[in-house]
CSV table of C-alpha atoms in Angstrom, one decimal:
chain,number,residue,atom,x,y,z
E,1,MET,CA,-3.9,0.5,-4.1
E,2,GLU,CA,-4.4,1.5,-0.5
E,3,ASP,CA,-8.0,1.7,0.8
E,4,SER,CA,-9.3,4.5,2.9
E,5,VAL,CA,-8.8,2.7,6.3
E,6,SER,CA,-5.3,1.6,5.5
E,7,ALA,CA,-4.5,5.1,4.3
E,8,ALA,CA,-5.8,6.6,7.6
E,9,PHE,CA,-3.5,4.2,9.5
E,10,THR,CA,-0.5,5.2,7.3
E,11,ALA,CA,-1.2,8.9,7.8
E,12,THR,CA,-1.8,8.6,11.6
E,13,PRO,CA,1.0,6.6,13.3
E,14,ARG,CA,0.0,5.0,16.6
E,15,SER,CA,3.3,6.1,18.1
E,16,TRP,CA,2.2,9.7,18.0
E,17,PHE,CA,-0.7,8.9,20.4
E,18,LEU,CA,1.2,6.9,23.0
E,19,PRO,CA,2.9,8.1,26.2
E,20,ARG,CA,6.6,8.7,25.5
E,21,LEU,CA,7.8,5.5,27.3
E,22,ALA,CA,5.4,3.4,25.3
E,23,ARG,CA,6.1,4.7,21.8
E,24,GLY,CA,8.7,1.9,21.2
E,25,ARG,CA,5.8,-0.6,21.5
E,26,ALA,CA,3.6,1.1,18.9
E,27,ALA,CA,3.8,-1.9,16.5
E,28,TYR,CA,2.6,-4.2,19.2
E,29,ASP,CA,-0.9,-5.6,18.2
E,30,GLY,CA,-2.4,-5.3,21.6
E,31,PRO,CA,-3.8,-2.6,23.9
E,32,ILE,CA,-1.3,-0.3,25.5
E,33,GLN,CA,-1.8,1.5,28.8
E,34,ILE,CA,-2.2,5.3,28.5
E,35,GLY,CA,-3.0,6.1,32.1
E,36,ARG,CA,-6.0,6.4,34.4
E,37,GLY,CA,-6.9,2.8,33.7
E,38,GLN,CA,-7.4,3.5,30.0
E,39,THR,CA,-5.7,1.9,27.0
E,40,ASN,CA,-4.9,2.7,23.4
E,41,SER,CA,-6.8,-0.1,21.6
E,42,GLN,CA,-5.3,-2.9,19.7
E,43,PRO,CA,-4.7,-1.8,16.1
E,44,ARG,CA,-6.4,-4.9,14.6
E,45,THR,CA,-9.5,-4.1,16.7
E,46,VAL,CA,-9.5,-0.4,15.7
E,47,GLU,CA,-9.2,-1.4,12.1
E,48,ALA,CA,-12.1,-3.9,12.3
E,49,MET,CA,-14.2,-1.2,14.0
E,50,LEU,CA,-13.4,1.4,11.4
E,51,ARG,CA,-14.2,-1.0,8.5
E,52,LEU,CA,-17.6,-1.8,10.2
E,53,LEU,CA,-18.3,1.9,10.7
E,54,ASP,CA,-17.7,2.7,7.0
E,55,VAL,CA,-17.0,6.4,7.5
E,56,ARG,CA,-17.4,8.5,4.3
E,57,PRO,CA,-15.9,11.9,3.4
E,58,GLY,CA,-18.0,14.7,4.8
E,59,ASP,CA,-19.6,12.6,7.6
E,60,ARG,CA,-20.2,14.0,11.1
E,61,VAL,CA,-18.7,11.5,13.6
E,62,LEU,CA,-18.9,11.0,17.3
E,63,ASP,CA,-15.9,9.2,19.0
E,64,VAL,CA,-16.9,8.0,22.5
E,65,GLY,CA,-14.0,7.2,24.6
E,66,ALA,CA,-11.4,9.2,22.7
E,67,GLY,CA,-8.6,8.5,25.1
E,68,SER,CA,-5.3,9.3,23.5
E,69,GLY,CA,-7.0,10.9,20.4
E,70,TRP,CA,-5.8,8.2,18.0
E,71,THR,CA,-9.3,7.1,16.9
E,72,THR,CA,-10.4,10.7,16.7
E,73,ALA,CA,-7.5,11.4,14.4
E,74,LEU,CA,-8.1,8.3,12.3
E,75,LEU,CA,-11.8,9.2,11.9
E,76,ALA,CA,-10.8,12.8,10.9
E,77,HIS,CA,-8.6,11.4,8.2
E,78,LEU,CA,-11.6,9.3,6.9
E,79,THR,CA,-14.1,12.2,7.0
E,80,GLY,CA,-11.6,14.7,5.4
E,81,PRO,CA,-11.9,18.5,5.9
E,82,THR,CA,-15.6,18.5,4.8
E,83,GLY,CA,-16.5,16.3,7.8
E,84,GLU,CA,-16.5,16.9,11.5
E,85,VAL,CA,-15.3,14.6,14.4
E,86,VAL,CA,-16.1,15.1,18.0
E,87,GLY,CA,-14.3,12.9,20.5
E,88,VAL,CA,-15.5,12.8,24.1
E,89,GLU,CA,-13.4,11.5,27.0
E,90,LEU,CA,-14.3,11.3,30.7
E,91,GLU,CA,-10.8,11.4,32.2
E,92,PRO,CA,-9.6,15.1,32.3
E,93,THR,CA,-5.9,14.2,32.1
E,94,LEU,CA,-6.6,12.1,29.0
E,95,VAL,CA,-8.7,14.9,27.5
E,96,GLU,CA,-5.6,17.1,27.6
E,97,PHE,CA,-3.3,14.3,26.4
E,98,GLY,CA,-5.7,13.5,23.5
E,99,ARG,CA,-6.0,17.2,22.5
E,100,ALA,CA,-2.2,17.7,22.5
E,101,ASN,CA,-1.8,14.5,20.3
E,102,LEU,CA,-4.6,15.6,18.0
E,103,ALA,CA,-3.1,19.0,17.5
E,104,ARG,CA,0.1,17.4,16.0
E,105,VAL,CA,-1.8,15.9,13.1
E,106,ALA,CA,-3.4,19.3,12.0
E,107,ARG,CA,-6.9,18.1,11.4
E,108,PRO,CA,-8.9,21.1,12.7
E,109,TRP,CA,-12.2,19.6,11.8
E,110,ALA,CA,-11.7,17.2,14.8
E,111,ARG,CA,-11.7,18.0,18.5
E,112,ILE,CA,-11.9,16.3,21.9
E,113,GLU,CA,-14.4,17.5,24.5
E,114,GLN,CA,-14.6,16.7,28.2
E,115,ALA,CA,-17.4,14.2,28.7
E,116,LEU,CA,-19.9,14.6,31.6
E,117,THR,CA,-20.4,11.7,33.9
E,118,SER,CA,-24.2,12.2,33.7
E,119,VAL,CA,-24.3,12.3,29.9
E,120,LEU,CA,-23.4,9.6,27.3
E,121,GLY,CA,-21.9,10.9,24.1
E,122,TRP,CA,-22.3,14.5,23.0
E,123,PRO,CA,-26.0,15.0,22.4
E,124,ASP,CA,-25.6,18.8,21.9
E,125,GLY,CA,-24.0,18.0,18.5
E,126,ALA,CA,-26.4,15.2,17.5
E,127,PRO,CA,-27.4,13.6,15.3
E,128,TYR,CA,-24.2,12.1,13.8
E,129,ASP,CA,-23.8,10.0,10.7
E,130,ARG,CA,-21.4,7.7,12.5
E,131,VAL,CA,-20.7,6.9,16.2
E,132,LEU,CA,-17.7,4.9,17.3
E,133,VAL,CA,-17.6,3.7,20.9
E,134,SER,CA,-14.3,2.5,22.4
E,135,ALA,CA,-15.6,1.5,25.8
E,136,GLU,CA,-18.0,-1.4,26.7
E,137,PRO,CA,-21.4,-1.1,28.3
E,138,ARG,CA,-23.4,-4.1,29.6
E,139,SER,CA,-26.3,-3.3,27.3
E,140,LEU,CA,-26.9,-1.2,24.2
E,141,PRO,CA,-27.4,2.4,25.5
E,142,GLN,CA,-30.5,4.0,23.9
E,143,GLU,CA,-29.0,7.4,24.8
E,144,LEU,CA,-26.2,6.8,22.2
E,145,VAL,CA,-28.6,5.2,19.6
E,146,ASP,CA,-30.6,8.4,19.8
E,147,GLN,CA,-27.6,10.4,18.7
E,148,VAL,CA,-27.3,8.5,15.4
E,149,VAL,CA,-29.1,10.0,12.4
E,150,VAL,CA,-31.7,7.9,10.5
E,151,GLY,CA,-29.5,6.2,7.9
E,152,GLY,CA,-26.5,6.4,10.2
E,153,ARG,CA,-24.5,3.7,12.0
E,154,MET,CA,-22.9,3.1,15.4
E,155,VAL,CA,-20.2,0.5,16.2
E,156,ILE,CA,-20.0,-0.5,19.8
E,157,PRO,CA,-18.8,-3.4,22.0
E,158,VAL,CA,-21.6,-4.5,24.2
E,159,ASN,CA,-21.1,-7.2,26.9
E,160,GLY,CA,-18.2,-8.7,25.0
E,161,VAL,CA,-19.7,-8.6,21.5
E,162,MET,CA,-19.0,-6.0,18.8
E,163,LEU,CA,-22.2,-4.7,17.4
E,164,ARG,CA,-23.0,-2.7,14.3
E,165,VAL,CA,-26.1,-0.7,14.9
E,166,ASP,CA,-27.8,0.7,11.8
E,167,ARG,CA,-30.5,3.3,12.4
E,168,THR,CA,-33.5,3.0,10.1
E,169,ASP,CA,-36.8,4.8,9.7
E,170,VAL,CA,-38.5,2.0,11.7
E,171,GLY,CA,-35.8,1.4,14.4
E,172,THR,CA,-32.5,-0.3,14.4
E,173,GLU,CA,-30.9,-3.2,12.7
E,174,ILE,CA,-28.2,-4.9,14.9
E,175,SER,CA,-25.6,-7.3,13.7
E,176,GLU,CA,-22.8,-9.1,15.7
E,177,HIS,CA,-19.2,-9.1,14.7
E,178,GLY,CA,-17.1,-11.2,17.0
E,179,GLY,CA,-16.0,-11.1,20.7
E,180,TYR,CA,-14.0,-8.2,22.1
E,181,ARG,CA,-13.1,-6.8,25.5
E,182,PHE,CA,-12.8,-3.0,26.3
E,183,VAL,CA,-12.6,-0.9,29.3
E,184,PRO,CA,-16.1,-0.3,30.9
E,185,LEU,CA,-18.3,2.5,29.6
E,186,ARG,CA,-19.1,4.6,32.7
């Protein structure tokens, strides 16, 4: 029996979220350039992050660094139509690329917004049950932690280490889950 993360990958082929000339490389288990210095992340890494995030049906999820829209679409599959997914991306050309890709999977409870350089995440929609960050800061940004509901979770690569950040009544519980490299979080 297929678990929810595997089912999301089956229902959301990576090739649908790659530039036309890169689609033949969709099965490659590595990052693929999508333009503007950004990448479509390695599938094994995305899978590990989604398993750490533990998205449930009905969750409200923030996807920071939405890029091609692939992670936004995967998250939307996991939340189902009772959930909501907001992807944010800084690069305007990638916002349009991601939106076009996302439109093909018909998950209207998910959208991609243009991020502002002066604001991390999407605080207007906070708090979120889950936050996935696909870009790497040097230190854990409190601005993103503050967008997670108490009882919620964020998965974020920080200075080369994947962190799971669980927000509790008294603060945060942080655990480390291996070494990873991502494009910088600006």
